[in-house]
XYZ file of C-alpha atoms in Angstrom:
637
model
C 40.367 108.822 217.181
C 36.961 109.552 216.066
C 34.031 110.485 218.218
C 31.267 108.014 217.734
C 30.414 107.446 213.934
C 31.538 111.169 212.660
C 33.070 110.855 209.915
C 36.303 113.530 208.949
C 34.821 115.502 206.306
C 36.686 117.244 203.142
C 35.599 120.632 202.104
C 38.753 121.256 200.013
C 38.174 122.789 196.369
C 39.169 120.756 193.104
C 43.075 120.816 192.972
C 44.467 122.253 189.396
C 47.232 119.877 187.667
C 50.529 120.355 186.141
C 52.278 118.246 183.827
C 56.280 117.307 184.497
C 58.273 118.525 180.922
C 59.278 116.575 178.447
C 62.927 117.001 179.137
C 62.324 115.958 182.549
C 60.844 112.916 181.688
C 63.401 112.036 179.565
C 65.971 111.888 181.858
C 64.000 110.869 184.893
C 65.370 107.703 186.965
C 61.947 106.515 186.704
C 60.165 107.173 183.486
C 57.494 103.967 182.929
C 54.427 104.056 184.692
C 54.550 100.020 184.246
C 56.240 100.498 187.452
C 53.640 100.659 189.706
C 51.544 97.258 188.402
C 55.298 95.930 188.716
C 55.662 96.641 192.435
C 52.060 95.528 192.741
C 52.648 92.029 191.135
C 55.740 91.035 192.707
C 55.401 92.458 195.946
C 56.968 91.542 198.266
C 60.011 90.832 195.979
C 59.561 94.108 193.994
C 61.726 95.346 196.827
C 64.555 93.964 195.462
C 64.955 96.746 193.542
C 65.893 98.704 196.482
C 67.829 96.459 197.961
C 70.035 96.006 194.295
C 71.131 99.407 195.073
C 73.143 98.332 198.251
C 76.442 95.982 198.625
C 75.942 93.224 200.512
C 78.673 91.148 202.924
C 76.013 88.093 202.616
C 73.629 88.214 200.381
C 69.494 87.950 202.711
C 67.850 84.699 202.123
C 64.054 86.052 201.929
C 63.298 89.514 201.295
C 60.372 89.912 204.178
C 59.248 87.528 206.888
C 55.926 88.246 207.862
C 55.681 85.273 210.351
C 55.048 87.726 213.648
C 53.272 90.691 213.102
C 53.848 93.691 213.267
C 57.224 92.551 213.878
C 58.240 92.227 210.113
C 61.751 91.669 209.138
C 63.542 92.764 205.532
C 65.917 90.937 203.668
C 66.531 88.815 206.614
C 69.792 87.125 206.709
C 71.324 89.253 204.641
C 74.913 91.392 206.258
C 75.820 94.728 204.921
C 77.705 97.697 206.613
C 75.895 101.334 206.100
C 79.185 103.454 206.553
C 80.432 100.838 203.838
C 77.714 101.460 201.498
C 78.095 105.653 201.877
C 81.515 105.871 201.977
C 83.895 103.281 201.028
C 82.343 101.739 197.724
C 82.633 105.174 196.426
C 86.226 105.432 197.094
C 86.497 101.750 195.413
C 84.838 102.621 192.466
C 86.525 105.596 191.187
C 84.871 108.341 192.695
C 87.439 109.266 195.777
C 87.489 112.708 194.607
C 83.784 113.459 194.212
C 82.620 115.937 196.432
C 80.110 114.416 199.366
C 79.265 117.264 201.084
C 79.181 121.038 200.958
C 79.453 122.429 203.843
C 78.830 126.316 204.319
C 78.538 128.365 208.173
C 76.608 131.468 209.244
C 79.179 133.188 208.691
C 79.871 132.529 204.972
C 82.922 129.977 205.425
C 83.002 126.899 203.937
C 84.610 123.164 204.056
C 84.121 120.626 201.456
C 84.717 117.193 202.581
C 85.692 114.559 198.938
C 84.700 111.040 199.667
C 88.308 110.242 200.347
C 88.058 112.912 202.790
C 84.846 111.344 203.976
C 86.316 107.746 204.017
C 89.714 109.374 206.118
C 87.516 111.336 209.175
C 84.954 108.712 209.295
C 87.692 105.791 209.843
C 89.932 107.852 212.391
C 86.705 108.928 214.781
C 85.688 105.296 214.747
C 88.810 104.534 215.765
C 88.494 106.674 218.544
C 84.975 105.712 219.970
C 86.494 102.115 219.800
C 89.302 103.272 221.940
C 87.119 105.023 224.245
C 85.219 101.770 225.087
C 82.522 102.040 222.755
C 81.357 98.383 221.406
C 79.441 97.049 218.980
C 75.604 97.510 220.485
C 76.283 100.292 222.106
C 74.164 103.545 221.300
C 75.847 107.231 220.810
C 74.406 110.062 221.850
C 75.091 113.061 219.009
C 73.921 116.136 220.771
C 74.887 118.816 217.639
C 74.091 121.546 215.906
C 74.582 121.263 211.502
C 78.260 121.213 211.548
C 79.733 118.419 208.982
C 81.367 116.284 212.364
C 77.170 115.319 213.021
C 77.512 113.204 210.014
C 80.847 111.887 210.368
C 79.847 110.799 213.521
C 76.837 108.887 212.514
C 78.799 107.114 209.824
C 81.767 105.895 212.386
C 79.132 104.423 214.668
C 77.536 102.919 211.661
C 80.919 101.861 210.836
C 81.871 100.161 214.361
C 78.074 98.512 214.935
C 77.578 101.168 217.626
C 73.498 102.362 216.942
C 73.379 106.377 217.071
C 70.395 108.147 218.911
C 70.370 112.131 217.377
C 69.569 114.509 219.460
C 68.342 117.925 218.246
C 70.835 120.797 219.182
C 68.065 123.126 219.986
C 66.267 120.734 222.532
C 67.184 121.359 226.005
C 69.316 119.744 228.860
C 66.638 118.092 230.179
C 65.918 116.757 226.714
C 68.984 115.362 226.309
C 69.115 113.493 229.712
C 65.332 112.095 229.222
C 66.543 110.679 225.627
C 69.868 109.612 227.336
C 68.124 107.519 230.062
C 66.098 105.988 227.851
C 68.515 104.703 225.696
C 70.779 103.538 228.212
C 73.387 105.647 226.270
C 77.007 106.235 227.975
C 78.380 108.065 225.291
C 77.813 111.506 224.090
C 79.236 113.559 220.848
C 78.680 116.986 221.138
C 80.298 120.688 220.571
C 81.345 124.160 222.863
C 79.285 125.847 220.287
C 77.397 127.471 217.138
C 75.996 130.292 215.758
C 72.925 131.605 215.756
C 71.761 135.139 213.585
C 75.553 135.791 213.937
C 75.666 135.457 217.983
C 77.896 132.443 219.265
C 75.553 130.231 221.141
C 77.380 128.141 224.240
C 75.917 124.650 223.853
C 78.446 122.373 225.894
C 77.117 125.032 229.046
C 73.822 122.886 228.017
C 74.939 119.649 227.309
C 77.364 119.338 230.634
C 74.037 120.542 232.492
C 71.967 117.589 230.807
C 74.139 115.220 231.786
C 74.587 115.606 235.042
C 70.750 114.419 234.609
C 71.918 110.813 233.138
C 71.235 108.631 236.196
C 73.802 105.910 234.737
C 76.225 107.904 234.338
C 78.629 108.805 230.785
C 81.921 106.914 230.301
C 82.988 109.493 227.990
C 82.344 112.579 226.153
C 83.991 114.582 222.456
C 83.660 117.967 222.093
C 84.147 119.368 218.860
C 85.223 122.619 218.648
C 83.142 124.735 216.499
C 83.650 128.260 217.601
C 87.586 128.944 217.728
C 88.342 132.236 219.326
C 84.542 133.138 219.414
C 84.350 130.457 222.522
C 83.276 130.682 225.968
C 85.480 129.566 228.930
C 85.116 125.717 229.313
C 87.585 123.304 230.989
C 86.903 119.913 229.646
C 86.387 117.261 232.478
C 88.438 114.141 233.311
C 86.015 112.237 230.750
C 85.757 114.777 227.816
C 88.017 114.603 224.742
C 88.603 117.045 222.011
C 87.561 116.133 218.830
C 90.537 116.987 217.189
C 92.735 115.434 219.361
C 91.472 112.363 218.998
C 91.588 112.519 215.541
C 95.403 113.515 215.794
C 95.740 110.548 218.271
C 93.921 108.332 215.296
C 94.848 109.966 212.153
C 95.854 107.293 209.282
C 94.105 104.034 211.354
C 91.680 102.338 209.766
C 88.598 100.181 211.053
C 87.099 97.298 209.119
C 83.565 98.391 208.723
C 81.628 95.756 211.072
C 79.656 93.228 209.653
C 75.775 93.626 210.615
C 72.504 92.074 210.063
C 70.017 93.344 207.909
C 67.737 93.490 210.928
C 70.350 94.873 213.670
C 69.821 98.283 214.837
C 71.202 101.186 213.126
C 69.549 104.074 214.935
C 67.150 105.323 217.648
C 65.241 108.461 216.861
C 63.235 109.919 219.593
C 59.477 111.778 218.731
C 57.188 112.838 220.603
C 53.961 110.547 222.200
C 50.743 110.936 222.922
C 51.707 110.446 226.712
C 54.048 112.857 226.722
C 57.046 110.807 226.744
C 59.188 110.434 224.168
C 59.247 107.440 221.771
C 62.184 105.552 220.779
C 61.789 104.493 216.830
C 63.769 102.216 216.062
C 65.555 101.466 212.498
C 67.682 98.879 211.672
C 69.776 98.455 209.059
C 69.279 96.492 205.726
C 65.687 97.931 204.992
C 66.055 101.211 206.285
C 69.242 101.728 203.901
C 68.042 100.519 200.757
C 64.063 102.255 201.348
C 66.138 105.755 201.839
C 68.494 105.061 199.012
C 65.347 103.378 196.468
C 63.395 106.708 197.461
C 66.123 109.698 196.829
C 66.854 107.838 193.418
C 63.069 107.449 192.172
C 61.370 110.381 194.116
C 64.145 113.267 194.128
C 65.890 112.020 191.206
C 69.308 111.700 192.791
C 72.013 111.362 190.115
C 75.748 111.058 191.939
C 77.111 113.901 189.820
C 74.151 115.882 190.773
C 74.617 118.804 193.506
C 71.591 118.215 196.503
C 70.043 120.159 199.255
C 67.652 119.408 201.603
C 67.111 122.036 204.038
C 66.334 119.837 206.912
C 68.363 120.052 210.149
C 69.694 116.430 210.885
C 68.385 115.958 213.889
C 65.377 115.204 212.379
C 64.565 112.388 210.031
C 64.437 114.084 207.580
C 67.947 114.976 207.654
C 68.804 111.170 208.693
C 67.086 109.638 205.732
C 67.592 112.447 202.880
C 70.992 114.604 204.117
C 73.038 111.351 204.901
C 71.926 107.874 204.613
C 70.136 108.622 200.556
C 72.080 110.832 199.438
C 75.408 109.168 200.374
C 74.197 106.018 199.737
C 74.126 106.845 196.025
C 77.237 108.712 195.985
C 76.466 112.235 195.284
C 76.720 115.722 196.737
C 75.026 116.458 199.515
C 74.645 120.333 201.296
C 74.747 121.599 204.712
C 73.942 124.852 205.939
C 74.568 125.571 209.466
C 72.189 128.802 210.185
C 68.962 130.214 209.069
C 67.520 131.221 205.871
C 66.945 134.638 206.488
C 70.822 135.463 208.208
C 72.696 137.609 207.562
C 69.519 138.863 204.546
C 66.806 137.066 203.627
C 68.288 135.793 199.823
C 70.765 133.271 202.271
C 68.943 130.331 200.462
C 68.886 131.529 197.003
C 72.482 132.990 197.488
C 73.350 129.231 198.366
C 71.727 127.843 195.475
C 73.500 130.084 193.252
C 77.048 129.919 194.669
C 76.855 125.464 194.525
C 74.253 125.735 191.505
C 72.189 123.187 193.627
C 69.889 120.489 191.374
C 67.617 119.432 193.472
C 65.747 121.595 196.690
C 63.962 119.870 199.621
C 62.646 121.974 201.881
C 59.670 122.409 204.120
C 56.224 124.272 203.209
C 56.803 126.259 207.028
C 59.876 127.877 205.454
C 58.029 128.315 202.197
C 55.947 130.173 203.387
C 58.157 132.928 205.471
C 60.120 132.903 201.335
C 56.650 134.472 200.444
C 56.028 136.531 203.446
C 58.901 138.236 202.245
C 58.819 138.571 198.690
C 59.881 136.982 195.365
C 62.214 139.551 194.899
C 64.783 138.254 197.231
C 64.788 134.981 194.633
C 64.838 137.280 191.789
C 68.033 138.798 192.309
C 69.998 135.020 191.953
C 70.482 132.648 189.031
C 68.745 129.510 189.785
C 68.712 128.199 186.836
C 70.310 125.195 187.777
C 67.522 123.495 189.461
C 65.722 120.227 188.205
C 63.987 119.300 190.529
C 61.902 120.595 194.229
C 60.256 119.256 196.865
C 58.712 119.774 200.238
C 58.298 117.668 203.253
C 57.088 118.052 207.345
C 53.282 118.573 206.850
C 50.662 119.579 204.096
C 51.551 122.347 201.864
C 48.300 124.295 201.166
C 48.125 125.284 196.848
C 48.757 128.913 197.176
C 52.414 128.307 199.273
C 52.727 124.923 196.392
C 52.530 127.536 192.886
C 54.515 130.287 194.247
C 57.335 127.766 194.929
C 56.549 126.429 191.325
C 57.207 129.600 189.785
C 59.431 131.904 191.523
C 61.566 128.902 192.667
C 60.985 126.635 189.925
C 60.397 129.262 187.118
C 57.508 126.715 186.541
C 60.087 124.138 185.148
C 60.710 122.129 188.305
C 58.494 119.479 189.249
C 57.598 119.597 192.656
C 57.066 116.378 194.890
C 55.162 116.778 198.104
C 55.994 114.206 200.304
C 54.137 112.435 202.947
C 56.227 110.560 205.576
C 57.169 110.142 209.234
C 59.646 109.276 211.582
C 58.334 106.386 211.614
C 58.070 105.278 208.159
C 61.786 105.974 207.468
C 60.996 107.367 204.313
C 58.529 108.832 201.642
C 55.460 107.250 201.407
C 52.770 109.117 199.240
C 53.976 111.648 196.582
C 54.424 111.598 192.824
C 57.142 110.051 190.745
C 58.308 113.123 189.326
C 59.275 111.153 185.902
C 55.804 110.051 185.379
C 52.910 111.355 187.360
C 50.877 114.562 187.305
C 51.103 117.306 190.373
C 48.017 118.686 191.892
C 49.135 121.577 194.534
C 48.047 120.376 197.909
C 47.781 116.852 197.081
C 50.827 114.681 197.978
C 49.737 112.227 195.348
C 49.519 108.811 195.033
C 50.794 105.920 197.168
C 54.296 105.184 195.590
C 54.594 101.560 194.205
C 54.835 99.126 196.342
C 52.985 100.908 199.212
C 49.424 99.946 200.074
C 47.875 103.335 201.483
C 44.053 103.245 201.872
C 41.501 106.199 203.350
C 39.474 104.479 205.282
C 35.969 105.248 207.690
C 36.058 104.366 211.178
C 35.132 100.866 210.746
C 37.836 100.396 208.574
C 35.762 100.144 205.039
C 37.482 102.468 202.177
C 35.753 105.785 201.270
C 34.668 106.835 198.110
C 36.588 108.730 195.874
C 35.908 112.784 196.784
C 35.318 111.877 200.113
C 37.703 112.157 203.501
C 38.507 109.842 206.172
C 41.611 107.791 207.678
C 44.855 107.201 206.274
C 46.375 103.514 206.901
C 49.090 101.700 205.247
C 47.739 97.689 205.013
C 51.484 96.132 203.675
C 54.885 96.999 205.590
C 57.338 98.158 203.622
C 61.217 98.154 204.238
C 61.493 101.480 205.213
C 59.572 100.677 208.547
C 60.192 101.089 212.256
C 60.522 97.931 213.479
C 59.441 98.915 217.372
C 59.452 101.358 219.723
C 62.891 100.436 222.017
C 62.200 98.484 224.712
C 58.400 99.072 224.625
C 56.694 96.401 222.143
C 53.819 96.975 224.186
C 53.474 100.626 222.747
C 54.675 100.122 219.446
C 51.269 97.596 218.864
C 49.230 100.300 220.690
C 50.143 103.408 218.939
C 50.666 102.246 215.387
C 48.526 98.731 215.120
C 45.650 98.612 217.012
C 43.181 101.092 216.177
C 42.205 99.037 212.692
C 44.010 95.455 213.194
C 43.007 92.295 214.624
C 45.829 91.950 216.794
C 44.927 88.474 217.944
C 45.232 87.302 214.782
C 48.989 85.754 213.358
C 48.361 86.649 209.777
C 49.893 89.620 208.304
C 46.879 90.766 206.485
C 44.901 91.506 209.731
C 47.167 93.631 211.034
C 47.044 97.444 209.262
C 49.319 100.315 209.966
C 47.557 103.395 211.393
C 49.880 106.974 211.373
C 46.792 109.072 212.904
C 46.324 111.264 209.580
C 42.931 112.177 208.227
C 43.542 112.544 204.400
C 41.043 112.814 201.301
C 41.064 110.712 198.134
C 39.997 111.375 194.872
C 39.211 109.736 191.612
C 42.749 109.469 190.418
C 43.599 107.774 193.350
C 46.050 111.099 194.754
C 46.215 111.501 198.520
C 45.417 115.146 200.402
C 46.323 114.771 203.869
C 44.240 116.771 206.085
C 46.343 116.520 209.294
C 46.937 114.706 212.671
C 43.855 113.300 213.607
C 44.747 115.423 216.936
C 44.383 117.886 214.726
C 40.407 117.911 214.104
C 37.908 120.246 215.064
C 34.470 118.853 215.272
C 31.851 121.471 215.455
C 28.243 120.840 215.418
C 29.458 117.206 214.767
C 31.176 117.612 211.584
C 34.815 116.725 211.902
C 37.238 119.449 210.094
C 40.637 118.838 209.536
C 42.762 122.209 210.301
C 44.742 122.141 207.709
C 41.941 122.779 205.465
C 40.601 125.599 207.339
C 44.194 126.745 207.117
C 44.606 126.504 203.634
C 41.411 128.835 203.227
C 42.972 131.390 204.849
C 46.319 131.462 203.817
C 44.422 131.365 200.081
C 43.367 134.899 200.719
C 45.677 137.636 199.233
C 47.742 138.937 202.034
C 47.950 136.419 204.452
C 51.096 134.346 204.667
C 50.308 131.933 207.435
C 47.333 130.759 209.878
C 46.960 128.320 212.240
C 43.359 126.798 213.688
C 42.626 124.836 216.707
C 39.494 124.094 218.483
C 37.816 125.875 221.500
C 35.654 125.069 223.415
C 31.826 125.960 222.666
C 28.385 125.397 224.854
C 26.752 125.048 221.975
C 28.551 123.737 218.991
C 31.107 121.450 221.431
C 33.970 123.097 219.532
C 34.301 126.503 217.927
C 36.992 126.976 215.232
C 39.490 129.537 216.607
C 41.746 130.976 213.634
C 44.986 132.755 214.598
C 45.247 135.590 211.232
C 42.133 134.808 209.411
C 36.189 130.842 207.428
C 33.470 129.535 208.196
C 32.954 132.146 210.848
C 36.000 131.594 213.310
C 34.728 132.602 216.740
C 37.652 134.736 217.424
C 40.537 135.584 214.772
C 43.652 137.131 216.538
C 46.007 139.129 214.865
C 50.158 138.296 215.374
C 52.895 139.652 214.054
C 54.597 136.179 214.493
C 53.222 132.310 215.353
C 54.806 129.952 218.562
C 56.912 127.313 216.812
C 59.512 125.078 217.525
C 63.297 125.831 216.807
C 61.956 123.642 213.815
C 59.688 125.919 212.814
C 56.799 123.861 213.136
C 53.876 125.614 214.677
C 52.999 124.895 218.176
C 48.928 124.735 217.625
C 48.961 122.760 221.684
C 49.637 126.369 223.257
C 47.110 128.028 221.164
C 44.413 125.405 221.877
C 45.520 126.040 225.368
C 44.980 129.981 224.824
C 42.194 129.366 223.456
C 40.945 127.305 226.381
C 42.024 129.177 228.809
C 43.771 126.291 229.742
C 47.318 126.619 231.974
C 50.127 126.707 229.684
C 52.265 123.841 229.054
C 55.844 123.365 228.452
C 57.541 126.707 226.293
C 61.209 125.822 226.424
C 61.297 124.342 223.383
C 59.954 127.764 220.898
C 62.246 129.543 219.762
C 59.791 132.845 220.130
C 58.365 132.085 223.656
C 57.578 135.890 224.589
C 55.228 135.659 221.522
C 52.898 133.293 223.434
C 52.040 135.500 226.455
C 51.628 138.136 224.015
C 49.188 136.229 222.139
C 47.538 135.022 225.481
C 47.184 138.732 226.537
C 44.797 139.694 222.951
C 42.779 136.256 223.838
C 42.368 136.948 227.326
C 41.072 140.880 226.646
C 38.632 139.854 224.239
């Protein structure tokens, strides 16, 4: 973490403030700012709010034991079923012909899926896992792009008690066999293909090579078939199944959703570790439900006859917590887009928008960004009037990126909620309820109720207001990962042990530690200032990048920056800037920046640059030539 006693410091400028409207506030889910004293008075029990929101089999008989940190458990003893709670109960109470999602390909065509629909797919594929051997326990391997059959699939596992692990579509073979392995999983759901920019992309060439990687072998394997006449030559194998045979084989059966404990595991979501292997977060299935469904209705503002996009791509959590589980949890409409915003012109995500007259955007500051790179007149030529309400989440959005989404998206109506989270956490954690509290662009905002978020020093005392320093959360919350799989061992060292006393068997020694540095100021609102990786400490002043980066990105002209550290002979580290501070001591000009298929920027490879360092692993970018070109400017210097 820190080096010594240095201390992160904060160098960002006062942040303005913006007031939600009236008419907002008036029809806000969560108007009365007595809520936060609530949560803080009857916590833990103040999470029964959440948890009101959900239909229980059996109602829990305590809603946390804290006996065995930091192995906490939510509404323990209570039995629910999640593909219950976001499918059938909507069909039960009268809403079979709402729409639950919007679905719309590259290519402009469309499927809507009602929740009867929903209810239909959902019960025939989990009658086919079941008949291909899959049992309660047993984890799922979804290995897809954003077609709607990703979250069908995750709600007939749900459904059957089989835990789902998502992997992303863009990762590669060996990806999927490393995440396969370690989740002991037999049983993969998958597709021949998708689109990419308008090009069919052969995926099942990529999954069939990962598996041959699973050293247990699979038992069996669907293939949905997502590219018609556009696909390549495949032969399924003795073991694969077509999707829609199956569902032919199935069609009318219905499964009784299975009882499961609050505390039994819904999901494994694999992120990357320190080490370099992947960790397995694991969420189970009570608390995770009702923290994503409590958090789309008081942070987004989810009302079911409300029309809702998030952006995300579900094989991250994002698209777990606020494309499925929230969303459909409370019964509304929820959008998928298959391809990317700029494809086939760069108005796709406006056009969408426009065409479903979408209420409420969620969508990361990365892509904001490329919006202004290219202009606001791509959103000025559609009607998006219909928005209420926007958001962004995936890392710090700097103010500059925060008002021009305010005003050319918002037409300065829309609040905007900036959202801190991680996998980990399961859902938001420090942003503004949009109903009641202030926005300052850059700052995510304040803890939301219930959550006990402190910046801290290294020796764990809390800062001063103005001042930077360490973000930990010193309460669990529902929402929560309750381990790493099969690694407690980890789980306390990544996540507990930098500021607890983990000798100690009382809860209020042991403090949560997600390796942010953030600032807080006199209103109590939280900047975060970036992975704690992500410090530069020249001279012996720690600097968070994403301050640096938010200097440079705040002068006219330049879209996007990123900043890493070099190393120095004199300072110990000099600030490298990639597109333009306090004296960088190189600033390289690039048409384009190394990110993931996610779009998040790769800042390891241009430390590395930077360095001079051998390059690590580029499989994963979806612009790898861009790296040697950037390592070529570096190196000539």
């Amino acid at each position: 973490m820190a080096d010594g006693d240095t201390e992160l410091e904060a160098r960002l400028v006062e942040q303005e403030e913006f007031e939600p409207s009236e008419e907002f506030v008036a029809q806000a889910n969560v108007s009365d700012p007595a809520v936060y004293d609530e949560f803080e008075e009857n916590w833990p029990d103040c999470w029964e709010r959440a948890a009101e929101m959900l239909d229980w089999d059996e109602k829990y008989d305590e809603v946390l034991d804290d006996s065995n940190p930091p192995f906490y458990e939510w509404f323990t003893g209570g039995k629910l079923n999640v593909s219950y709670n976001c499918v059938d109960r909507h069909v039960e109470n009268g809403d079979k012909n709402r729409v639950a999602i919007k679905w719309e390909g590259e290519h402009g065509e469309t499927r809507t899926y009602t929740y009867q629909d929903l209810y239909r797919e959902v019960n025939e594929f989990a009658a086919a896992l079941r008949d291909l051997g899959v049992e309660e326990d047993d984890v799922v391997t979804l290995y897809m792009p954003m077609i709607p059959e990703l979250p069908i699939a995750m709600l007939a596992c749900a459904r059957i008690g089989a835990p789902h692990s998502v992997v992303f579509g863009g990762f590669s073979a060996e990806a999927l066999a490393t995440r396969m392995n370690a989740a002991d999983s037999r049983f993969l759901v998958t597709c021949d293909g998708y689109y990419r920019r308008g090009d069919p992309l052969d995926h099942l060439d990529k999954a069939n090579e990962g598996l041959d990687g699973v050293d247990h072998g699979v038992d069996a394997t669907v293939v949905v078939d997502r590219l018609g006449d556009d696909g390549f030559d495949h032969d399924l194998k003795g073991n694969q199944h077509d999707w829609d045979d199956l569902l032919d084989e199935h069609a009318g059966e219905r499964i009784d959703p299975v009882e499961r404990d609050a505390e039994d595991m819904l999901f494994l979501m694999y992120t990357s570790g320190t080490t370099g292997q992947p960790k397995g977060v694991k969420h189970t299935t009570g608390g995770y439900l009702a923290y994503a469904a409590w958090t789309s209705h008081a942070v987004l503002d989810i009302e079911k006859e409300d029309t809702y996009w998030c952006s995300a791509d579900i094989g991250w959590i994002t698209g777990h917590s606020y494309i499925v589980y929230g969303p459909l949890a409370l019964g509304t409409t929820t959008v998928m887009y298959e391809g990317t915003p700029d494809f086939p012109n760069r108005d796709r995500l406006w056009d969408i928008i426009e065409k479903y007259a979408v209420d409420i955007f969620y969508t990361a500051p990365t892509a904001i960004r490329a919006f202004m790179k290219w202009g606001s007149r791509f959103p000025e030529q559609h009607d998006l009037s219909s928005l209420r309400l926007l958001g962004t989440v995936g890392e710090p959005i700097n103010p500059r990126a925060w008002k021009w989404y305010y005003k050319h998206i918002g037409n300065e109506d829309c609040p905007v909620v900036d959202t801190w989270w991680q996998t980990e956490t399961g859902g938001m954690m420090i942003t503004t309820l949009p109903g009641i509290k202030k926005m300052k662009p850059g700052s995510a905002g304040p803890p939301l109720p219930g959550i006990d978020a402190q910046i801290v020093d290294t020796s764990g005392k809390q800062v001063d207001a103005g001042r930077a320093g360490y973000l930990t959360v010193n309460k669990p919350w529902p929402g929560m990962l309750r381990t790493l799989y099969k690694n407690d061992e980890r789980f306390i060292q990544e996540y507990w042990q930098e500021y607890s006393d983990t000798d100690s068997d009382d809860p209020d020694d042991w403090v949560y530690f997600p390796e942010d540095g953030a600032k807080i100021d006199g209103d109590d609102y939280i900047t975060i200032l970036g992975r704690v990786d992500d410090v530069i400490n020249v001279s012996g002043h720690r600097l968070g990048t994403m301050e640096i980066e938010s200097a440079i990105v705040g002068v006219e002209g330049v879209a996007e920056a990123a900043v890493v550290g070099g190393n120095h002979e004199v300072k110990g580290e000099a600030v490298y800037a990639y597109v333009i501070i306090a004296r960088p001591e190189m600033v390289v000009f690039t048409p384009e920046l190394p990110k993931t298929r996610s779009g998040k920027i790769m800042r390891r490879l241009l430390e590395e640059i930077a360095n001079g360092e051998e390059l690590g692993d580029t499989t994963t970018l979806r612009n790898p030539e861009v790296v040697e070109s950037i390592q070529r400017q570096v190196e000539s210097e």
